[in-house]
Coordinates of N, CA and C in Angstrom, one line a residue:
M250 N 126.4 55.4 70.8 CA 126.2 53.9 69.9 C 124.7 53.6 70.4
L251 N 124.3 53.4 68.8 CA 123.0 53.1 68.8 C 122.6 52.0 68.7
P252 N 121.5 51.4 69.8 CA 121.2 49.8 69.5 C 120.5 49.8 68.1
K253 N 120.7 48.6 67.7 CA 120.0 48.1 66.4 C 118.8 47.5 67.1
Y254 N 118.2 47.3 68.2 CA 117.0 46.5 68.5 C 116.3 47.4 69.6
K255 N 115.3 47.5 69.5 CA 114.5 48.5 70.6 C 114.1 47.6 71.7
R256 N 113.5 46.2 71.6 CA 113.0 45.3 72.5 C 113.7 44.3 72.0
I257 N 114.1 43.4 73.1 CA 114.8 42.0 73.1 C 114.4 41.1 74.2
L258 N 114.4 39.9 73.8 CA 113.8 39.0 74.6 C 115.5 38.0 74.9
L259 N 115.8 38.0 76.0 CA 117.0 37.5 76.3 C 116.7 36.1 77.2
K260 N 117.0 34.9 76.4 CA 116.8 33.6 76.8 C 118.3 33.0 77.4
L261 N 118.3 32.7 78.3 CA 119.6 32.2 79.2 C 119.1 30.7 79.9
S262 N 120.1 29.9 79.6 CA 120.0 28.6 80.5 C 120.2 28.8 81.9
G263 N 119.5 27.7 82.5 CA 119.6 27.7 84.1 C 121.3 27.4 84.3
E264 N 121.6 26.2 83.6 CA 123.0 25.9 83.6 C 123.9 26.8 83.6
S265 N 124.0 28.0 82.7 CA 124.6 29.4 82.6 C 125.2 29.9 84.0
L266 N 123.8 29.8 84.9 CA 124.0 30.3 86.1 C 125.2 29.6 87.1
M267 N 125.3 28.5 86.9 CA 126.6 27.6 87.6 C 127.9 28.0 87.7
G268 N 128.1 28.5 86.8 CA 129.7 28.7 86.5 C 130.5 27.6 86.2
D269 N 131.4 27.9 87.3 CA 132.1 26.2 87.5 C 131.5 25.2 88.5
K270 N 130.3 25.5 89.3 CA 130.1 25.0 90.3 C 129.1 23.7 89.5
N271 N 128.6 22.7 90.4 CA 128.1 21.4 89.6 C 126.6 21.6 89.8
F272 N 126.4 22.2 90.7 CA 124.7 22.7 91.0 C 124.7 24.3 91.4
G273 N 123.3 24.6 91.3 CA 122.9 25.6 92.1 C 123.3 27.0 91.3
M274 N 124.0 28.3 91.9 CA 124.2 29.3 90.9 C 125.7 29.8 91.6
D275 N 126.4 30.7 90.7 CA 127.6 31.4 91.1 C 127.1 32.6 91.4
S276 N 127.7 33.4 92.2 CA 127.4 34.9 92.3 C 128.2 35.6 91.3
T277 N 129.0 35.2 91.2 CA 130.2 35.8 90.2 C 129.5 36.1 88.6
V278 N 129.0 34.9 88.3 CA 128.1 35.0 86.9 C 126.9 35.7 87.2
I279 N 125.9 35.6 88.1 CA 124.9 36.8 88.4 C 125.4 38.2 88.1
S280 N 126.4 38.5 89.0 CA 127.0 39.5 88.6 C 127.6 40.1 87.4
Q281 N 128.0 39.5 86.6 CA 128.2 39.5 85.4 C 127.5 39.8 84.4
Y282 N 126.3 38.7 84.5 CA 125.2 39.1 83.8 C 124.1 40.1 84.1
A283 N 124.1 40.4 85.2 CA 123.9 41.9 85.4 C 124.3 43.2 84.9
K284 N 125.6 43.2 85.3 CA 126.4 44.3 84.4 C 126.3 44.5 82.9
S285 N 126.3 43.0 82.4 CA 126.1 42.9 80.9 C 124.6 43.6 80.6
I286 N 123.7 43.3 81.2 CA 122.2 43.4 81.0 C 122.3 45.1 81.3
K287 N 122.7 45.7 82.4 CA 122.6 47.0 82.4 C 123.3 47.8 81.6
S288 N 124.6 47.3 81.0 CA 125.0 48.1 79.9 C 123.8 48.5 79.0
I289 N 122.9 47.5 78.4 CA 122.2 47.6 77.2 C 120.8 48.7 77.5
V290 N 120.3 48.6 79.2 CA 119.8 49.1 79.3 C 120.0 50.6 79.5
E291 N 121.0 51.0 79.7 CA 121.3 52.4 79.5 C 121.6 52.8 78.1
L292 N 121.4 51.7 77.2 CA 121.3 52.5 76.0 C 120.1 52.6 75.5
G293 N 119.0 52.1 76.3 CA 117.7 52.3 76.1 C 116.8 51.3 75.3
V294 N 117.6 50.0 75.4 CA 117.1 48.6 75.1 C 116.1 48.1 76.2
Q295 N 114.7 48.1 75.7 CA 114.0 47.2 76.3 C 114.1 45.5 76.5
V296 N 114.2 45.4 77.7 CA 114.8 44.0 78.1 C 114.1 43.1 78.6
A297 N 113.4 42.2 78.1 CA 112.8 41.1 79.1 C 113.8 39.7 78.5
I298 N 113.7 38.9 80.0 CA 114.5 37.8 80.2 C 113.5 36.4 80.6
V299 N 114.0 35.5 79.9 CA 113.4 34.1 80.4 C 114.6 32.9 80.6
I300 N 114.7 32.6 81.6 CA 115.8 31.5 82.0 C 115.2 30.5 82.4
G301 N 116.1 29.5 82.1 CA 115.8 27.6 82.7 C 115.8 27.9 84.0
G302 N 116.0 26.3 84.5 CA 116.0 25.6 85.8 C 117.2 24.8 85.9
G303 N 117.8 24.5 84.8 CA 118.4 23.0 84.9 C 119.6 23.0 85.8
N304 N 119.8 24.1 86.4 CA 120.9 24.2 87.8 C 120.4 23.8 88.6
I305 N 119.5 23.9 89.0 CA 118.5 23.5 90.2 C 117.9 22.0 90.2
Y306 N 117.3 22.0 88.9 CA 116.1 20.8 88.5 C 115.7 20.6 87.2
R307 N 116.0 19.5 86.6 CA 115.4 19.0 85.3 C 114.8 18.1 85.2
G308 N 113.8 18.0 84.2 CA 112.7 16.8 84.4 C 113.7 15.6 84.2
M309 N 113.4 14.4 85.0 CA 113.9 13.3 85.2 C 113.5 12.1 84.6
N310 N 114.1 11.3 84.4 CA 113.5 9.7 83.8 C 112.7 9.3 84.9
E311 N 111.0 9.2 84.2 CA 109.9 8.8 85.3 C 110.2 7.6 85.6
A312 N 110.8 6.4 84.9 CA 110.7 5.1 85.2 C 112.2 5.2 86.6
E313 N 112.8 5.9 86.6 CA 114.2 6.0 87.3 C 113.8 6.7 88.7
T314 N 112.9 8.0 88.6 CA 112.7 8.6 89.8 C 111.1 8.2 90.3
G315 N 110.3 7.7 89.5 CA 108.9 7.5 89.7 C 108.2 8.9 90.1
I316 N 108.9 9.8 89.3 CA 107.9 11.2 89.4 C 107.6 11.3 88.0
E317 N 106.1 11.5 87.9 CA 105.5 11.8 86.6 C 106.1 13.0 86.0
R318 N 105.9 13.1 84.4 CA 106.4 13.9 83.7 C 105.8 15.3 83.9
A319 N 104.8 15.3 84.2 CA 103.8 16.6 84.5 C 104.4 17.2 85.8
H320 N 104.4 16.3 86.9 CA 104.8 16.6 88.4 C 106.2 17.3 88.1
G321 N 107.2 16.7 87.3 CA 108.5 17.0 87.4 C 108.5 18.5 86.4
D322 N 107.9 18.6 85.6 CA 107.7 19.7 85.0 C 107.3 21.0 85.9
Y323 N 106.5 21.1 86.6 CA 105.9 21.8 87.6 C 107.2 22.2 88.3
M324 N 107.8 20.9 88.8 CA 109.1 21.4 89.7 C 110.3 22.2 89.0
G325 N 110.3 21.7 87.8 CA 111.5 22.5 86.8 C 111.2 24.0 87.0
M326 N 109.5 24.3 86.9 CA 108.7 25.9 86.6 C 109.4 26.2 88.1
L327 N 109.0 25.7 89.2 CA 109.7 26.4 90.4 C 111.3 26.7 90.5
A328 N 111.8 25.9 90.0 CA 113.4 26.1 89.6 C 113.5 27.3 88.9
T329 N 113.0 27.9 87.9 CA 113.0 29.1 87.2 C 112.8 30.2 87.9
V330 N 111.8 30.0 88.5 CA 111.4 31.3 89.5 C 112.4 31.6 90.8
I331 N 113.3 30.6 90.9 CA 114.2 30.8 92.3 C 115.3 31.5 91.3
N332 N 115.5 31.0 90.0 CA 116.8 31.8 89.2 C 116.0 32.9 88.7
G333 N 115.3 33.1 88.6 CA 114.7 34.5 88.3 C 115.0 35.6 89.3
M334 N 114.5 35.0 90.7 CA 114.7 35.8 91.8 C 116.4 36.5 91.9
A335 N 117.0 35.2 91.8 CA 118.4 35.4 91.8 C 118.9 36.4 91.2
L336 N 118.4 36.6 89.7 CA 118.9 37.5 88.7 C 118.1 38.6 89.2
Q337 N 117.3 38.7 89.5 CA 116.6 40.3 89.9 C 117.5 40.8 91.0
A338 N 117.6 40.2 92.1 CA 118.5 40.3 93.0 C 119.9 41.5 92.5
G339 N 120.3 40.5 91.5 CA 121.6 40.7 91.0 C 121.6 42.2 90.2
L340 N 120.4 42.3 89.4 CA 120.2 43.3 88.9 C 120.0 44.6 89.8
E341 N 118.9 44.4 90.5 CA 118.7 45.6 91.6 C 119.9 46.0 92.6
K342 N 120.9 44.9 92.4 CA 122.1 45.4 93.2 C 122.7 46.3 92.2
A343 N 122.7 45.9 90.8 CA 123.4 46.7 90.1 C 122.8 47.8 89.9
G344 N 121.3 48.4 90.4 CA 120.9 49.5 89.9 C 119.7 49.7 89.0
V345 N 119.1 48.3 88.5 CA 118.4 48.3 87.3 C 117.1 48.1 88.1
Y346 N 116.0 48.8 87.6 CA 114.8 48.4 87.8 C 114.1 47.2 87.3
T347 N 113.7 46.6 88.0 CA 113.2 44.9 87.5 C 111.7 44.9 88.0
R348 N 111.1 43.8 87.3 CA 109.8 43.2 87.6 C 109.8 41.8 87.2
L349 N 109.6 41.0 88.2 CA 109.5 39.4 88.0 C 108.1 39.0 87.9
Q350 N 107.7 38.2 86.7 CA 106.5 38.1 86.6 C 106.3 36.2 86.5
S351 N 105.3 35.5 87.3 CA 105.4 34.2 87.0 C 104.1 33.9 86.2
A352 N 104.1 32.9 85.6 CA 103.3 31.9 84.8 C 102.0 31.3 85.9
I353 N 103.0 31.1 87.2 CA 101.9 30.3 88.0 C 101.9 31.3 89.1
K354 N 100.9 31.6 89.8 CA 100.4 32.5 90.7 C 100.8 32.4 91.8
M355 N 102.0 33.1 92.4 CA 102.7 33.4 93.9 C 102.6 35.0 94.2
E356 N 101.8 35.3 94.6 CA 101.7 36.7 94.5 C 102.9 37.3 95.8
Q357 N 103.3 36.6 96.6 CA 104.3 37.4 97.5 C 105.5 37.6 97.0
I358 N 105.9 36.8 95.9 CA 107.3 36.8 95.3 C 107.4 37.6 94.0
A359 N 106.0 37.3 93.2 CA 106.2 37.8 91.7 C 104.9 37.9 91.3
E360 N 104.7 39.0 90.5 CA 103.6 39.2 89.8 C 103.0 38.2 89.0
P361 N 101.7 38.2 88.6 CA 101.3 37.3 87.7 C 101.7 37.9 86.4
Y362 N 102.0 36.7 85.3 CA 102.1 37.2 84.1 C 100.6 37.8 83.3
I363 N 101.2 39.1 83.1 CA 99.7 39.9 82.4 C 100.7 40.5 81.1
R364 N 100.1 40.6 80.0 CA 100.9 40.6 78.8 C 100.9 42.2 78.9
R365 N 99.9 42.9 79.0 CA 99.9 44.4 78.9 C 100.6 45.0 80.0
R366 N 100.7 44.3 81.3 CA 101.6 45.1 82.3 C 103.2 44.6 82.1
A367 N 103.3 43.6 81.5 CA 104.7 43.3 81.1 C 105.4 44.6 80.0
I368 N 104.4 44.5 79.2 CA 104.8 45.5 78.2 C 105.1 47.2 78.5
R369 N 104.0 47.7 79.4 CA 103.9 48.7 80.2 C 105.4 48.9 80.9
H370 N 105.7 47.8 81.8 CA 107.0 47.8 82.4 C 108.1 48.2 81.5
L371 N 108.1 47.3 80.3 CA 109.1 47.5 79.5 C 109.4 48.8 78.5
E372 N 108.4 49.8 78.5 CA 108.1 51.1 78.2 C 108.7 51.9 79.2
K373 N 108.8 51.4 80.4 CA 109.2 52.2 81.5 C 110.5 52.2 82.1
G374 N 111.0 51.4 81.1 CA 112.7 50.9 81.4 C 113.2 50.3 82.1
R375 N 112.1 49.2 82.5 CA 112.2 48.2 83.8 C 112.5 46.9 83.0
V376 N 113.4 45.9 83.5 CA 113.7 44.9 82.9 C 112.9 43.8 83.6
V377 N 112.2 43.2 82.6 CA 111.3 42.0 83.0 C 111.4 40.4 83.0
I378 N 111.5 40.1 84.1 CA 111.9 38.6 83.9 C 110.7 37.9 84.0
F379 N 110.7 36.7 83.6 CA 109.4 35.8 83.0 C 109.8 34.5 83.5
G380 N 109.2 33.9 84.7 CA 109.1 33.2 85.5 C 108.4 32.2 85.2
A381 N 108.4 30.7 85.7 CA 108.1 29.3 85.6 C 107.2 29.0 84.2
G382 N 108.1 29.4 83.2 CA 108.0 28.7 81.5 C 106.3 29.3 81.1
T383 N 105.7 28.4 80.5 CA 104.5 28.6 80.2 C 103.5 28.6 81.1
G384 N 103.8 28.0 82.1 CA 102.9 27.7 83.1 C 102.2 26.3 82.8
N385 N 103.0 25.6 81.9 CA 102.3 24.4 81.7 C 103.2 23.2 81.3
P386 N 102.7 22.0 81.7 CA 104.0 20.8 81.4 C 103.8 20.9 80.1
Y387 N 105.3 19.9 79.6 CA 105.4 19.7 78.4 C 106.0 20.6 77.4
F388 N 106.2 22.0 78.1 CA 106.8 22.8 77.2 C 108.0 23.4 77.9
T389 N 108.9 23.5 77.2 CA 110.2 23.9 77.7 C 110.5 25.4 77.7
T390 N 111.5 25.9 78.4 CA 111.6 27.5 78.7 C 112.3 28.0 77.4
D391 N 112.7 27.2 76.6 CA 112.7 27.7 75.0 C 111.5 28.3 74.3
T392 N 110.4 27.2 74.5 CA 109.0 27.5 74.1 C 108.5 28.7 74.8
A393 N 108.6 28.9 76.2 CA 108.4 30.0 76.8 C 108.7 31.4 76.5
G394 N 110.3 31.4 76.2 CA 110.8 32.6 75.6 C 110.3 32.9 74.2
S395 N 110.3 32.1 73.3 CA 109.8 32.3 72.0 C 108.2 32.7 72.1
L396 N 107.4 32.3 73.0 CA 106.0 32.4 73.0 C 106.0 34.0 73.6
R397 N 106.8 34.2 74.8 CA 106.7 35.7 75.4 C 107.2 37.2 74.3
A398 N 108.2 36.6 73.6 CA 109.0 37.5 72.5 C 108.1 37.9 71.7
I399 N 107.0 36.7 71.1 CA 106.2 37.3 70.4 C 105.0 37.9 71.1
E400 N 105.0 37.6 72.2 CA 103.3 38.4 72.4 C 103.9 39.7 73.2
I401 N 105.2 39.9 73.2 CA 105.5 41.3 73.9 C 106.2 42.3 72.6
N402 N 105.9 41.3 71.5 CA 106.4 42.0 70.2 C 107.9 42.4 70.2
A403 N 108.5 41.6 70.8 CA 110.4 41.9 70.6 C 111.0 41.7 69.2
D404 N 111.8 42.9 69.1 CA 112.5 42.6 67.8 C 113.3 41.1 67.4
V405 N 113.6 40.7 68.4 CA 114.5 39.4 68.2 C 114.7 38.5 69.7
I406 N 115.2 37.5 69.5 CA 115.6 36.4 70.6 C 116.8 36.4 70.5
L407 N 117.8 36.7 71.8 CA 119.2 36.7 72.0 C 119.2 35.5 73.0
K408 N 119.7 34.3 72.3 CA 119.8 33.1 73.2 C 121.4 33.1 73.6
G409 N 121.4 33.5 74.6 CA 122.9 33.2 75.4 C 123.3 31.8 75.7
T410 N 124.5 31.6 75.2 CA 125.1 29.9 75.7 C 126.5 30.5 76.1
R411 N 126.7 29.3 75.8 CA 128.6 28.8 76.1 C 129.2 28.8 75.3
V412 N 128.6 28.8 73.8 CA 129.4 29.0 72.7 C 129.2 30.0 71.7
D413 N 129.6 30.3 70.6 CA 129.8 31.7 70.2 C 128.9 31.7 68.8
G414 N 128.1 30.8 68.9 CA 127.1 30.6 67.6 C 126.6 29.1 67.5
I415 N 126.3 29.1 66.2 CA 125.9 27.8 65.3 C 126.8 27.2 64.4
Y416 N 127.1 26.1 64.9 CA 128.1 25.2 63.8 C 127.6 24.3 63.0
T417 N 128.5 23.6 62.3 CA 127.9 22.3 61.5 C 128.1 21.3 62.5
A418 N 128.9 21.3 63.5 CA 128.8 20.2 64.2 C 128.9 20.5 65.7
D419 N 128.8 19.9 67.1 CA 129.3 20.5 68.3 C 130.6 20.7 68.1
P420 N 131.0 22.3 68.5 CA 132.4 22.5 68.6 C 133.2 21.9 69.6
E421 N 132.5 21.8 70.6 CA 133.4 21.0 71.9 C 133.7 19.7 71.7
K422 N 133.0 19.1 70.7 CA 133.3 17.5 70.3 C 134.0 17.2 69.0
D423 N 133.6 18.0 68.0 CA 134.3 18.2 66.7 C 135.2 19.6 66.5
P424 N 136.5 19.2 66.4 CA 137.2 20.5 66.2 C 137.1 21.0 64.6
T425 N 136.8 20.3 63.9 CA 136.4 20.7 62.7 C 135.2 21.2 62.2
A426 N 134.2 21.4 63.2 CA 133.3 22.2 63.0 C 133.5 23.7 62.9
T427 N 132.8 24.2 61.7 CA 132.7 25.6 61.4 C 131.4 26.2 61.6
K428 N 131.7 27.9 61.6 CA 130.4 28.3 62.4 C 129.8 29.0 61.1
Y429 N 128.4 29.3 61.5 CA 127.7 30.0 60.9 C 127.6 31.4 60.8
E430 N 127.7 32.4 60.2 CA 127.2 33.9 60.4 C 125.9 33.8 60.4
T431 N 125.3 33.7 59.3 CA 123.9 33.8 59.0 C 123.3 32.4 58.7
I432 N 122.3 31.9 59.2 CA 121.5 30.8 58.3 C 120.2 31.0 58.5
T433 N 119.4 30.3 57.5 CA 117.9 30.7 57.5 C 117.1 29.2 58.5
F434 N 116.0 29.6 58.5 CA 115.0 28.8 59.6 C 115.2 27.6 59.1
Q435 N 115.2 27.4 57.3 CA 114.6 26.1 56.6 C 115.8 25.4 56.6
E436 N 117.2 26.2 56.4 CA 118.5 25.2 56.6 C 118.7 24.9 57.8
C437 N 118.0 25.4 59.3 CA 118.4 24.6 60.5 C 117.8 23.4 60.5
L438 N 116.4 23.5 59.8 CA 115.6 22.4 59.8 C 116.4 21.0 58.9
S439 N 116.6 21.6 57.6 CA 117.3 20.6 56.7 C 118.5 19.7 57.6
K440 N 119.5 20.8 57.8 CA 120.5 20.3 58.3 C 120.5 19.6 59.8
N441 N 119.3 19.7 60.3 CA 119.0 19.1 61.9 C 119.8 19.6 62.9
L442 N 120.1 21.1 62.7 CA 120.8 21.8 63.8 C 119.7 22.3 65.0
R443 N 120.1 22.0 66.0 CA 118.9 21.9 67.2 C 119.6 23.1 67.9
V444 N 119.0 24.5 67.3 CA 118.9 25.8 67.6 C 118.3 25.8 69.3
M445 N 117.1 25.1 69.2 CA 116.1 25.4 70.2 C 115.0 24.2 70.1
D446 N 114.2 23.7 70.8 CA 113.5 22.4 70.8 C 112.5 22.8 69.5
M447 N 112.1 21.9 68.8 CA 111.1 22.0 67.5 C 109.7 23.2 67.7
T448 N 109.4 22.9 69.5 CA 108.2 23.7 69.1 C 108.5 25.2 69.3
A449 N 109.5 25.5 69.9 CA 109.9 26.8 69.9 C 110.1 27.5 68.6
F450 N 111.3 26.9 68.1 CA 111.9 27.2 66.7 C 110.8 27.5 65.7
T451 N 109.6 26.6 65.7 CA 108.6 26.7 65.0 C 107.7 28.1 65.1
L452 N 107.9 28.2 66.4 CA 106.9 29.3 66.9 C 107.6 30.6 66.2
C453 N 109.1 30.6 66.0 CA 109.9 31.8 65.6 C 109.7 31.7 64.1
M454 N 109.7 30.9 63.7 CA 109.8 30.8 61.9 C 108.5 31.2 61.5
E455 N 107.4 30.6 62.2 CA 105.9 31.2 61.5 C 105.7 32.6 62.1
N456 N 106.3 33.2 63.0 CA 105.9 34.5 63.3 C 107.0 35.3 63.0
N457 N 108.2 34.7 62.0 CA 109.3 35.3 61.2 C 110.2 36.4 62.5
L458 N 110.4 36.1 63.5 CA 111.1 36.4 64.7 C 112.5 36.0 64.8
P459 N 113.6 36.8 64.3 CA 114.9 36.1 64.1 C 115.5 35.9 65.8
I460 N 116.5 34.7 65.5 CA 117.1 34.4 66.6 C 118.7 34.7 66.6
I461 N 119.4 35.2 67.5 CA 120.8 35.2 67.4 C 121.5 34.6 68.5
V462 N 122.2 33.6 67.9 CA 122.5 32.7 69.3 C 124.5 33.2 69.4
F463 N 124.2 33.5 70.7 CA 125.9 34.2 71.0 C 126.3 33.6 72.3
D464 N 127.9 33.9 72.5 CA 128.3 33.6 73.8 C 128.4 34.6 75.1
M465 N 127.1 34.4 76.1 CA 127.0 35.4 77.1 C 128.0 35.5 77.9
N466 N 128.9 34.6 77.9 CA 129.8 34.5 79.2 C 131.1 35.5 78.7
K467 N 131.1 35.8 77.6 CA 131.9 36.8 77.4 C 131.7 38.6 77.5
P468 N 132.5 39.1 78.2 CA 132.1 40.3 78.5 C 131.9 41.3 77.5
N469 N 131.0 42.2 77.8 CA 130.5 42.9 76.4 C 129.9 42.4 75.3
N470 N 129.7 41.2 75.1 CA 129.2 40.4 73.8 C 127.7 40.9 73.7
L471 N 127.0 41.0 74.8 CA 125.5 41.3 74.8 C 125.2 42.7 74.2
K472 N 126.2 43.8 74.6 CA 126.3 45.1 74.1 C 126.6 45.0 72.6
R473 N 127.2 44.0 72.2 CA 128.0 44.0 71.0 C 126.7 43.7 69.6
V474 N 126.1 42.7 70.5 CA 124.9 42.0 69.9 C 123.8 43.2 69.3
V475 N 123.6 43.7 70.5 CA 122.2 44.8 70.5 C 122.3 46.0 69.6
T476 N 124.1 46.3 69.3 CA 124.4 47.3 68.6 C 124.7 46.9 67.2
G477 N 124.6 45.5 66.9 CA 124.5 45.1 65.5 C 125.9 44.8 64.9
E478 N 126.7 44.5 66.0 CA 128.1 44.0 65.6 C 127.7 42.7 65.2
N479 N 129.1 42.3 64.5 CA 128.9 40.7 63.8 C 129.2 39.7 64.9
V480 N 128.5 39.6 66.1 CA 128.8 38.6 67.1 C 127.6 37.4 67.0
G481 N 128.1 36.0 67.4 CA 127.1 35.1 66.9 C 126.7 34.7 65.7
T482 N 125.6 34.0 65.8 CA 124.6 33.5 64.5 C 123.4 34.0 64.5
I483 N 123.0 34.6 63.5 CA 121.9 35.0 62.8 C 120.9 34.2 62.5
V484 N 119.7 33.8 62.9 CA 118.7 32.6 62.1 C 117.5 33.6 61.8
N485 N 117.4 33.7 60.4 CA 116.2 34.1 60.0 C 115.8 33.6 58.9
K486 N 114.5 34.3 58.2 CA 114.0 33.8 57.2 C 115.0 33.6 55.9
G487 N 115.8 34.5 55.6 CA 116.7 34.5 54.8 C 116.4 35.5 53.5

């Protein structure tokens, strides 16, 4: 089975690690993700990962918490490093070589993010996890994913979610919602379909980087996506 993509960036939400819990992470989900990622590494796919931090901390209303936005965003970045370490542990337990790189220096637990070093790790078959977002407040992990994907010359962003693609409306709320197999960047904008936040989406559009939205929780879905099967929704320039 030959992969369609040589180098991918996998974007995962922090909430996806919770499984059925209300907070934190579920070891069975981490184990399942590790197996899925291992299956594509064994095909020769170079894998980079960006993961959110919403299962631990997400920016809260400043008026309610008294925590200013920039301060809260840094707290969220630290949450992404915790998730990155958890995923790294799961991958290494499954026998996958990994490197965790952080946009905020914390030498004892992660390498600093260095673009050339990250690319070298990928070329050597290591999975590279990018933590701490972009290292700047006011930017989401979606934006970090788009930015890192462009920097490492990834062929595609694979956005693993709870739903199996992009729909005309929220399928969890609207039973009449229909799924798009493929859609252009411009159509997403004109129909106001929120695939990613606008900064992240614009980065992909300007750099002609396709996005595939798919259900990461279905076993073998990740492998099916990278081998070119019709899974999820592809967003491209058309």
